[in-house]
Amino acid sequence: MRNPPRESQLLFLATAFLFLYSVALTLAPAVRLRSWQVEYAWQHWIGFLAWLAVFGVAAYLSARKLPEHDPYLLPVAGLLTGWGLLTVWRLFPDSGLRQSMWLLVAGLIYLVGLNFPVLLSLLRRYKYLWLTLGLFLTALTLIFGTNPLGYGPRMWLGCCGIYLQPSEPLKFLLVVYLAAYLADRLPVMGLPARRIEITRPVKKAKATDEQSSHKNRTPGSRVTHSGKLLPLLAPTLVMTGLSLLLLLIQRDLGTASIFLFIYFAILYVATGRKEVLLAALLVLVLFATIGYWMFDLVRLRIDAWLNPWLDPSGRSYQIVQSLLAVANGGLLGRGPGVGNPGLVPISHSDFIFSAISEETGLVGGLGVLLLLALFANRGLRLALSAPNAYQRYLATGLTCLIVAQSVLIIGGNLRLLPLTGVTLPFVSYGGSSLVVSFLSLLILTLISIQKDARPAFLPNPQNYLQLGAFLLAGLAAAAIVAAWWAVYRGPDLLTRTDNPRRAIADRYVERGELLDRHNKPINITTGSSGNYTREILYPPLSNVVGYTHPIYGQSGLEASMDSYLRGLQGNPGLTIWLDHLLYGQPPPGLDVRLSLDSGLQQTADQLLEDKTGALVLVNAQTGEILAMASHPTFDANQLEANWESLVNDPGSPLLNRALLGDYPVGTGLAPELTQSVLDETGQATTTEGRQASPLEMALAAAALSNNGIRPAAHLSLAVDTPSAGWVLLPAEGEAQETLSPQVADQALNELAIPAESIWQSADCVVDPGEEAGDFCWYTAGTLPEWQGTPLALAVLLEKRDPNLAKHVGRMMLMAAMQP
């Protein structure tokens, strides 16, 4: 036995990688929960042992029976197969067991085939029989077809729980037919010919018939044409057209696309005619146009490809979630078993590349692409050095089958190409696909044992080089687009509200708390790792502090302060990086201190309890928001139970009126106050038609109590960092002088109530908008001589009752002025 050392070394590296990958999958539950007291995963070791048995025996027998075979093909196929098998086990253990059984079947076919090099000639001799059998099996699906899922296109033949997809072997048989037919018929055409120069030494071997027929030719010599190209290709057009027709009836448009590419690729390298490329382009355009207008599935997939963000939770759900998976993987990935690739539908088959990218990152995705590039290189090298035209076309076709199909499905995962329902060869779940991939590997291996014989006469090697460049360009384009989504667009994609991975992370990583100005908890995390839930301890504040929910997303401060609460900001960069590397998750979140005073907040909510409106109380000097109430409100702890009633409630309890409400200011308030509101945005020069929120009005009122200077709003005061303790957070914007001190003093003289050390102003307005209604404003604040905290407030009631607005505001201000 002469085992090629290079093959042994590469298989050893593949085995080591898959072993470590299996270990990582076993430890994944402990990593995710950050605890050793977990139930460890072990089922995937069945798959690893099955892989080890198949490829161990394959390496032994290949080295013993075919010592001169290509040393790269088996390791490349082995690593792709093992990687895919472990990924399937990680996603769906039941499917992993079935895939392991199919691996044993495919491996047995490969091992038996190694003993029959005559298989190449048998395939050539009975080419019509093989293709007819493939067409017959495919046609049977029109009558007896089924689908293992119980719905969708019936493209399988099945019995007793075993399913075969005839379109998979049909691709292989089409390659065999085209290679055999063109090798038998093209020599009589007398196509332009020139001999390829072989720079390496070759062994003397008996010339084949095809070599003998060309041995006396000089480079560039021509022979007489014996016929036109189209009549000669008529049988291939008929057989290929019949195959495409069956696939179109089945709506298996992905496989039909592969058929077209294989046909024109083999035809181009065999004939060297530029017209073939033009025909391929025209057929592709025609095929895509007809498919778009005739098949809803094609139309939906092309629309989703052109603009997936138009309907991300509906028609484009698969592709959007695939891109989110790639973005979630980033550069190094979340770690084997730690990501959430199962969120992508059919992640073990059509979207297995995105699953691998999420858990191994861009590095893993590029690894898969490099393996496919190496496979393309070795396959086309075999084609160039093949001893006869049949084996040359066969090697070219099978290489195109594996690599082009890979580019098609990977491009669909990355939105480089429209999505198709084909598998990733060697990697995706599917017994039929795996068997065909191993058959292709077997044939290429058998071809490779003759690589040291004199290569057959090669009319135009440039065609093969161009085809190889095209395949490699497709893989390179996929690599660039993968980097685009994983690194450049990744951070933005992960903040999307339709990214469920954020909510899943919240179940495993403790989120920071929201505290009031006295460090009294408002929003906290309860439970244990894997079952963390968010709880608000003071429900009336729900529409102010907001919520973070796995179904309904985020709102309020939970959304605006998410990066701190999630631990992605405020922690040392090294800590964030290490937690991502070790756990695939962010570090524990940081606590955020708010400016709200729980006591004053309760008073505000009691005053507005049965009313519709809002109240904002601020420190007139610093802009710190001491109380912010919006009513009616809701209980964020009961979102799932009350969501339908909340969204349909005409009172809009989910709306934070204090911050997001937009109400007419009117002309009845103090002119200086309204002028301060106008200066806030500079959008208007008169009060007519001016809209303002209660927060804006409170800040405008603060200017009267603060010598004409309107402070910037400040709600999030500080964050508790692990390295520097409490770190102050900046206010929203900067303080501005909107009134001169003289104008502010003049206004206070008109509005002041000296006995109470306050000023006040009130007005009721009729909304001129479509939903007309009455609103009453009440604004007030402390006078400059007040020795306590300078205060200002605004009250808005959606009711024409100025006395009620005044009562609510005065009670709130008096409570805040109490020592």
mmCIF file of N, CA, C and O in Angstrom, residues 337-413:
data_model
loop_
_atom_site.group_PDB
_atom_site.id
_atom_site.type_symbol
_atom_site.label_atom_id
_atom_site.label_comp_id
_atom_site.label_asym_id
_atom_site.label_seq_id
_atom_site.Cartn_x
_atom_site.Cartn_y
_atom_site.Cartn_z
ATOM 1 N N GLY A 337 -22.681 25.490 18.287
ATOM 2 C CA GLY A 337 -23.746 25.175 19.224
ATOM 3 C C GLY A 337 -24.239 26.335 20.043
ATOM 4 O O GLY A 337 -25.161 26.173 20.848
ATOM 5 N N VAL A 338 -23.675 27.532 19.858
ATOM 6 C CA VAL A 338 -24.022 28.671 20.702
ATOM 7 C C VAL A 338 -24.872 29.690 19.964
ATOM 8 O O VAL A 338 -25.577 30.470 20.584
ATOM 9 N N GLY A 339 -24.824 29.699 18.646
ATOM 10 C CA GLY A 339 -25.635 30.633 17.881
ATOM 11 C C GLY A 339 -27.091 30.206 17.834
ATOM 12 O O GLY A 339 -27.524 29.282 18.542
ATOM 13 N N ASN A 340 -27.836 30.865 16.966
ATOM 14 C CA ASN A 340 -29.263 30.548 16.808
ATOM 15 C C ASN A 340 -29.611 30.353 15.334
ATOM 16 O O ASN A 340 -30.546 30.986 14.813
ATOM 17 N N PRO A 341 -28.886 29.504 14.615
ATOM 18 C CA PRO A 341 -29.171 29.310 13.189
ATOM 19 C C PRO A 341 -30.517 28.663 12.919
ATOM 20 O O PRO A 341 -31.037 28.760 11.821
ATOM 21 N N GLY A 342 -31.084 28.006 13.926
ATOM 22 C CA GLY A 342 -32.382 27.378 13.738
ATOM 23 C C GLY A 342 -33.503 28.375 13.508
ATOM 24 O O GLY A 342 -34.602 27.979 13.118
ATOM 25 N N LEU A 343 -33.230 29.672 13.721
ATOM 26 C CA LEU A 343 -34.247 30.676 13.446
ATOM 27 C C LEU A 343 -34.506 30.824 11.958
ATOM 28 O O LEU A 343 -35.543 31.350 11.549
ATOM 29 N N VAL A 344 -33.552 30.394 11.139
ATOM 30 C CA VAL A 344 -33.724 30.455 9.687
ATOM 31 C C VAL A 344 -34.464 29.197 9.246
ATOM 32 O O VAL A 344 -34.007 28.085 9.521
ATOM 33 N N PRO A 345 -35.591 29.319 8.570
ATOM 34 C CA PRO A 345 -36.312 28.118 8.113
ATOM 35 C C PRO A 345 -35.439 27.261 7.201
ATOM 36 O O PRO A 345 -34.665 27.764 6.397
ATOM 37 N N ILE A 346 -35.538 25.956 7.367
ATOM 38 C CA ILE A 346 -34.790 24.965 6.572
ATOM 39 C C ILE A 346 -33.290 25.233 6.675
ATOM 40 O O ILE A 346 -32.557 25.164 5.691
ATOM 41 N N SER A 347 -32.827 25.561 7.875
ATOM 42 C CA SER A 347 -31.418 25.900 8.063
ATOM 43 C C SER A 347 -30.497 24.709 7.852
ATOM 44 O O SER A 347 -29.311 24.877 7.587
ATOM 45 N N HIS A 348 -31.014 23.477 7.967
ATOM 46 C CA HIS A 348 -30.155 22.308 7.807
ATOM 47 C C HIS A 348 -30.008 21.895 6.352
ATOM 48 O O HIS A 348 -29.216 20.997 6.047
ATOM 49 N N SER A 349 -30.749 22.546 5.467
ATOM 50 C CA SER A 349 -30.692 22.181 4.051
ATOM 51 C C SER A 349 -30.374 23.394 3.191
ATOM 52 O O SER A 349 -29.224 23.680 2.903
ATOM 53 N N ASP A 350 -31.402 24.142 2.794
ATOM 54 C CA ASP A 350 -31.196 25.271 1.894
ATOM 55 C C ASP A 350 -30.302 26.348 2.500
ATOM 56 O O ASP A 350 -29.567 27.027 1.777
ATOM 57 N N PHE A 351 -30.360 26.533 3.810
ATOM 58 C CA PHE A 351 -29.645 27.642 4.450
ATOM 59 C C PHE A 351 -28.536 27.158 5.381
ATOM 60 O O PHE A 351 -28.227 27.826 6.367
ATOM 61 N N ILE A 352 -27.930 26.045 5.049
ATOM 62 C CA ILE A 352 -26.893 25.538 5.945
ATOM 63 C C ILE A 352 -25.639 26.408 5.904
ATOM 64 O O ILE A 352 -24.885 26.475 6.884
ATOM 65 N N PHE A 353 -25.411 27.117 4.806
ATOM 66 C CA PHE A 353 -24.257 28.019 4.765
ATOM 67 C C PHE A 353 -24.429 29.153 5.764
ATOM 68 O O PHE A 353 -23.469 29.539 6.451
ATOM 69 N N SER A 354 -25.626 29.716 5.873
ATOM 70 C CA SER A 354 -25.851 30.779 6.857
ATOM 71 C C SER A 354 -25.747 30.229 8.273
ATOM 72 O O SER A 354 -25.299 30.928 9.190
ATOM 73 N N ALA A 355 -26.146 28.955 8.478
ATOM 74 C CA ALA A 355 -26.009 28.337 9.796
ATOM 75 C C ALA A 355 -24.541 28.208 10.178
ATOM 76 O O ALA A 355 -24.137 28.505 11.310
ATOM 77 N N ILE A 356 -23.721 27.758 9.225
ATOM 78 C CA ILE A 356 -22.283 27.636 9.481
ATOM 79 C C ILE A 356 -21.674 29.011 9.722
ATOM 80 O O ILE A 356 -20.830 29.194 10.622
ATOM 81 N N SER A 357 -22.100 30.009 8.957
ATOM 82 C CA SER A 357 -21.548 31.353 9.104
ATOM 83 C C SER A 357 -21.911 31.963 10.446
ATOM 84 O O SER A 357 -21.114 32.706 11.022
ATOM 85 N N GLU A 358 -23.101 31.678 10.957
ATOM 86 C CA GLU A 358 -23.474 32.256 12.248
ATOM 87 C C GLU A 358 -22.617 31.692 13.374
ATOM 88 O O GLU A 358 -22.232 32.422 14.285
ATOM 89 N N GLU A 359 -22.286 30.422 13.322
ATOM 90 C CA GLU A 359 -21.574 29.810 14.442
ATOM 91 C C GLU A 359 -20.059 29.814 14.266
ATOM 92 O O GLU A 359 -19.334 29.693 15.248
ATOM 93 N N THR A 360 -19.570 29.950 13.033
ATOM 94 C CA THR A 360 -18.119 30.016 12.823
ATOM 95 C C THR A 360 -17.695 31.322 12.180
ATOM 96 O O THR A 360 -16.507 31.520 11.921
ATOM 97 N N GLY A 361 -18.643 32.209 11.916
ATOM 98 C CA GLY A 361 -18.323 33.532 11.443
ATOM 99 C C GLY A 361 -17.880 33.584 9.995
ATOM 100 O O GLY A 361 -17.965 32.613 9.238
ATOM 101 N N LEU A 362 -17.396 34.757 9.636
ATOM 102 C CA LEU A 362 -16.881 34.949 8.275
ATOM 103 C C LEU A 362 -15.726 34.002 8.004
ATOM 104 O O LEU A 362 -15.565 33.518 6.875
ATOM 105 N N VAL A 363 -14.924 33.718 9.034
ATOM 106 C CA VAL A 363 -13.805 32.794 8.867
ATOM 107 C C VAL A 363 -14.303 31.425 8.418
ATOM 108 O O VAL A 363 -13.750 30.808 7.499
ATOM 109 N N GLY A 364 -15.372 30.928 9.038
ATOM 110 C CA GLY A 364 -15.928 29.637 8.641
ATOM 111 C C GLY A 364 -16.529 29.671 7.258
ATOM 112 O O GLY A 364 -16.352 28.734 6.461
ATOM 113 N N GLY A 365 -17.257 30.750 6.941
ATOM 114 C CA GLY A 365 -17.841 30.868 5.613
ATOM 115 C C GLY A 365 -16.777 30.893 4.530
ATOM 116 O O GLY A 365 -16.917 30.236 3.486
ATOM 117 N N LEU A 366 -15.688 31.642 4.767
ATOM 118 C CA LEU A 366 -14.598 31.677 3.795
ATOM 119 C C LEU A 366 -13.918 30.313 3.697
ATOM 120 O O LEU A 366 -13.447 29.925 2.621
ATOM 121 N N GLY A 367 -13.884 29.574 4.824
ATOM 122 C CA GLY A 367 -13.310 28.234 4.789
ATOM 123 C C GLY A 367 -14.075 27.319 3.853
ATOM 124 O O GLY A 367 -13.484 26.567 3.062
ATOM 125 N N VAL A 368 -15.415 27.370 3.908
ATOM 126 C CA VAL A 368 -16.238 26.565 3.002
ATOM 127 C C VAL A 368 -15.973 26.968 1.557
ATOM 128 O O VAL A 368 -15.814 26.109 0.671
ATOM 129 N N LEU A 369 -15.891 28.261 1.291
ATOM 130 C CA LEU A 369 -15.666 28.739 -0.075
ATOM 131 C C LEU A 369 -14.284 28.341 -0.581
ATOM 132 O O LEU A 369 -14.115 28.003 -1.759
ATOM 133 N N LEU A 370 -13.284 28.363 0.285
ATOM 134 C CA LEU A 370 -11.937 27.954 -0.127
ATOM 135 C C LEU A 370 -11.894 26.465 -0.445
ATOM 136 O O LEU A 370 -11.199 26.042 -1.389
ATOM 137 N N LEU A 371 -12.599 25.665 0.327
ATOM 138 C CA LEU A 371 -12.662 24.235 0.030
ATOM 139 C C LEU A 371 -13.308 23.989 -1.333
ATOM 140 O O LEU A 371 -12.842 23.145 -2.114
ATOM 141 N N LEU A 372 -14.360 24.721 -1.633
ATOM 142 C CA LEU A 372 -15.011 24.579 -2.934
ATOM 143 C C LEU A 372 -14.099 25.067 -4.057
ATOM 144 O O LEU A 372 -14.081 24.493 -5.156
ATOM 145 N N ALA A 373 -13.332 26.124 -3.784
ATOM 146 C CA ALA A 373 -12.388 26.609 -4.793
ATOM 147 C C ALA A 373 -11.306 25.568 -5.066
ATOM 148 O O ALA A 373 -10.901 25.358 -6.219
ATOM 149 N N LEU A 374 -10.828 24.903 -4.012
ATOM 150 C CA LEU A 374 -9.836 23.855 -4.192
ATOM 151 C C LEU A 374 -10.428 22.680 -4.969
ATOM 152 O O LEU A 374 -9.762 22.098 -5.834
ATOM 153 N N PHE A 375 -11.686 22.363 -4.685
ATOM 154 C CA PHE A 375 -12.350 21.283 -5.426
ATOM 155 C C PHE A 375 -12.452 21.648 -6.908
ATOM 156 O O PHE A 375 -12.223 20.806 -7.789
ATOM 157 N N ALA A 376 -12.811 22.912 -7.196
ATOM 158 C CA ALA A 376 -12.901 23.360 -8.591
ATOM 159 C C ALA A 376 -11.550 23.271 -9.272
ATOM 160 O O ALA A 376 -11.436 22.824 -10.432
ATOM 161 N N ASN A 377 -10.501 23.656 -8.567
ATOM 162 C CA ASN A 377 -9.155 23.613 -9.137
ATOM 163 C C ASN A 377 -8.730 22.193 -9.473
ATOM 164 O O ASN A 377 -8.250 21.912 -10.589
ATOM 165 N N ARG A 378 -8.955 21.287 -8.537
ATOM 166 C CA ARG A 378 -8.534 19.903 -8.779
ATOM 167 C C ARG A 378 -9.381 19.247 -9.867
ATOM 168 O O ARG A 378 -8.883 18.490 -10.696
ATOM 169 N N GLY A 379 -10.683 19.547 -9.867
ATOM 170 C CA GLY A 379 -11.542 18.947 -10.870
ATOM 171 C C GLY A 379 -11.179 19.375 -12.279
ATOM 172 O O GLY A 379 -11.120 18.546 -13.202
ATOM 173 N N LEU A 380 -10.899 20.651 -12.479
ATOM 174 C CA LEU A 380 -10.544 21.125 -13.820
ATOM 175 C C LEU A 380 -9.129 20.711 -14.204
ATOM 176 O O LEU A 380 -8.828 20.523 -15.387
ATOM 177 N N ARG A 381 -8.248 20.562 -13.231
ATOM 178 C CA ARG A 381 -6.920 20.010 -13.534
ATOM 179 C C ARG A 381 -7.047 18.585 -14.075
ATOM 180 O O ARG A 381 -6.353 18.196 -15.013
ATOM 181 N N LEU A 382 -7.930 17.805 -13.441
ATOM 182 C CA LEU A 382 -8.160 16.451 -13.938
ATOM 183 C C LEU A 382 -8.712 16.473 -15.353
ATOM 184 O O LEU A 382 -8.363 15.624 -16.184
ATOM 185 N N ALA A 383 -9.597 17.443 -15.615
ATOM 186 C CA ALA A 383 -10.155 17.543 -16.963
ATOM 187 C C ALA A 383 -9.065 17.833 -17.988
ATOM 188 O O ALA A 383 -9.017 17.228 -19.067
ATOM 189 N N LEU A 384 -8.166 18.732 -17.672
ATOM 190 C CA LEU A 384 -7.105 19.094 -18.620
ATOM 191 C C LEU A 384 -6.146 17.935 -18.873
ATOM 192 O O LEU A 384 -5.598 17.798 -19.977
ATOM 193 N N SER A 385 -5.915 17.100 -17.864
ATOM 194 C CA SER A 385 -4.946 16.013 -18.018
ATOM 195 C C SER A 385 -5.603 14.666 -18.296
ATOM 196 O O SER A 385 -4.940 13.632 -18.267
ATOM 197 N N ALA A 386 -6.926 14.665 -18.559
ATOM 198 C CA ALA A 386 -7.636 13.406 -18.797
ATOM 199 C C ALA A 386 -7.136 12.741 -20.068
ATOM 200 O O ALA A 386 -6.768 13.419 -21.041
ATOM 201 N N PRO A 387 -7.127 11.401 -20.115
ATOM 202 C CA PRO A 387 -6.566 10.689 -21.269
ATOM 203 C C PRO A 387 -7.491 10.649 -22.489
ATOM 204 O O PRO A 387 -7.074 10.220 -23.549
ATOM 205 N N ASN A 388 -8.763 11.046 -22.350
ATOM 206 C CA ASN A 388 -9.642 11.057 -23.514
ATOM 207 C C ASN A 388 -10.715 12.122 -23.301
ATOM 208 O O ASN A 388 -10.918 12.640 -22.191
ATOM 209 N N ALA A 389 -11.396 12.472 -24.388
ATOM 210 C CA ALA A 389 -12.375 13.554 -24.355
ATOM 211 C C ALA A 389 -13.535 13.222 -23.432
ATOM 212 O O ALA A 389 -14.071 14.100 -22.739
ATOM 213 N N TYR A 390 -13.947 11.965 -23.406
ATOM 214 C CA TYR A 390 -15.076 11.582 -22.550
ATOM 215 C C TYR A 390 -14.785 11.887 -21.086
ATOM 216 O O TYR A 390 -15.596 12.516 -20.391
ATOM 217 N N GLN A 391 -13.640 11.446 -20.610
ATOM 218 C CA GLN A 391 -13.302 11.702 -19.217
ATOM 219 C C GLN A 391 -13.081 13.191 -18.973
ATOM 220 O O GLN A 391 -13.352 13.702 -17.884
ATOM 221 N N ARG A 392 -12.599 13.886 -19.990
ATOM 222 C CA ARG A 392 -12.383 15.331 -19.851
ATOM 223 C C ARG A 392 -13.718 16.041 -19.673
ATOM 224 O O ARG A 392 -13.879 16.866 -18.773
ATOM 225 N N TYR A 393 -14.693 15.728 -20.525
ATOM 226 C CA TYR A 393 -16.004 16.360 -20.391
ATOM 227 C C TYR A 393 -16.695 15.926 -19.103
ATOM 228 O O TYR A 393 -17.405 16.714 -18.461
ATOM 229 N N LEU A 394 -16.492 14.673 -18.730
ATOM 230 C CA LEU A 394 -17.111 14.161 -17.513
ATOM 231 C C LEU A 394 -16.570 14.881 -16.280
ATOM 232 O O LEU A 394 -17.332 15.306 -15.397
ATOM 233 N N ALA A 395 -15.250 15.037 -16.214
ATOM 234 C CA ALA A 395 -14.650 15.749 -15.085
ATOM 235 C C ALA A 395 -15.109 17.202 -15.048
ATOM 236 O O ALA A 395 -15.399 17.758 -13.981
ATOM 237 N N THR A 396 -15.184 17.825 -16.227
ATOM 238 C CA THR A 396 -15.643 19.216 -16.282
ATOM 239 C C THR A 396 -17.087 19.339 -15.810
ATOM 240 O O THR A 396 -17.424 20.218 -15.013
ATOM 241 N N GLY A 397 -17.938 18.446 -16.293
ATOM 242 C CA GLY A 397 -19.343 18.522 -15.926
ATOM 243 C C GLY A 397 -19.588 18.289 -14.449
ATOM 244 O O GLY A 397 -20.378 18.997 -13.821
ATOM 245 N N LEU A 398 -18.913 17.290 -13.875
ATOM 246 C CA LEU A 398 -19.111 16.999 -12.459
ATOM 247 C C LEU A 398 -18.557 18.112 -11.576
ATOM 248 O O LEU A 398 -19.129 18.433 -10.530
ATOM 249 N N THR A 399 -17.444 18.696 -11.992
ATOM 250 C CA THR A 399 -16.901 19.837 -11.246
ATOM 251 C C THR A 399 -17.866 21.007 -11.285
ATOM 252 O O THR A 399 -18.112 21.664 -10.259
ATOM 253 N N CYS A 400 -18.435 21.270 -12.461
ATOM 254 C CA CYS A 400 -19.429 22.342 -12.572
ATOM 255 C C CYS A 400 -20.663 22.036 -11.737
ATOM 256 O O CYS A 400 -21.238 22.938 -11.108
ATOM 257 N N LEU A 401 -21.078 20.780 -11.720
ATOM 258 C CA LEU A 401 -22.246 20.395 -10.939
ATOM 259 C C LEU A 401 -22.046 20.733 -9.467
ATOM 260 O O LEU A 401 -22.922 21.335 -8.825
ATOM 261 N N ILE A 402 -20.902 20.368 -8.919
ATOM 262 C CA ILE A 402 -20.642 20.600 -7.494
ATOM 263 C C ILE A 402 -20.454 22.079 -7.203
ATOM 264 O O ILE A 402 -21.080 22.644 -6.291
ATOM 265 N N VAL A 403 -19.617 22.750 -7.980
ATOM 266 C CA VAL A 403 -19.231 24.120 -7.658
ATOM 267 C C VAL A 403 -20.323 25.117 -8.048
ATOM 268 O O VAL A 403 -20.650 26.028 -7.272
ATOM 269 N N ALA A 404 -20.887 24.964 -9.245
ATOM 270 C CA ALA A 404 -21.926 25.908 -9.667
ATOM 271 C C ALA A 404 -23.148 25.813 -8.770
ATOM 272 O O ALA A 404 -23.759 26.834 -8.411
ATOM 273 N N GLN A 405 -23.538 24.600 -8.383
ATOM 274 C CA GLN A 405 -24.670 24.458 -7.467
ATOM 275 C C GLN A 405 -24.351 25.090 -6.130
ATOM 276 O O GLN A 405 -25.226 25.695 -5.495
ATOM 277 N N SER A 406 -23.113 24.986 -5.687
ATOM 278 C CA SER A 406 -22.712 25.619 -4.429
ATOM 279 C C SER A 406 -22.811 27.131 -4.521
ATOM 280 O O SER A 406 -23.307 27.796 -3.601
ATOM 281 N N VAL A 407 -22.333 27.697 -5.623
ATOM 282 C CA VAL A 407 -22.418 29.144 -5.802
ATOM 283 C C VAL A 407 -23.875 29.596 -5.833
ATOM 284 O O VAL A 407 -24.243 30.628 -5.255
ATOM 285 N N LEU A 408 -24.733 28.815 -6.473
ATOM 286 C CA LEU A 408 -26.137 29.176 -6.593
ATOM 287 C C LEU A 408 -26.819 29.231 -5.234
ATOM 288 O O LEU A 408 -27.524 30.201 -4.925
ATOM 289 N N ILE A 409 -26.613 28.231 -4.391
ATOM 290 C CA ILE A 409 -27.308 28.223 -3.110
ATOM 291 C C ILE A 409 -26.649 29.166 -2.105
ATOM 292 O O ILE A 409 -27.330 29.846 -1.326
ATOM 293 N N ILE A 410 -25.319 29.270 -2.129
ATOM 294 C CA ILE A 410 -24.651 30.214 -1.227
ATOM 295 C C ILE A 410 -25.007 31.641 -1.622
ATOM 296 O O ILE A 410 -25.249 32.499 -0.766
ATOM 297 N N GLY A 411 -25.040 31.911 -2.937
ATOM 298 C CA GLY A 411 -25.455 33.235 -3.387
ATOM 299 C C GLY A 411 -26.864 33.562 -2.961
ATOM 300 O O GLY A 411 -27.182 34.710 -2.623
ATOM 301 N N GLY A 412 -27.759 32.564 -2.950
ATOM 302 C CA GLY A 412 -29.114 32.790 -2.467
ATOM 303 C C GLY A 412 -29.151 33.094 -0.989
ATOM 304 O O GLY A 412 -29.937 33.929 -0.524
ATOM 305 N N ASN A 413 -28.306 32.441 -0.207
ATOM 306 C CA ASN A 413 -28.225 32.710 1.235
ATOM 307 C C ASN A 413 -27.761 34.128 1.528
ATOM 308 O O ASN A 413 -28.132 34.718 2.547
#
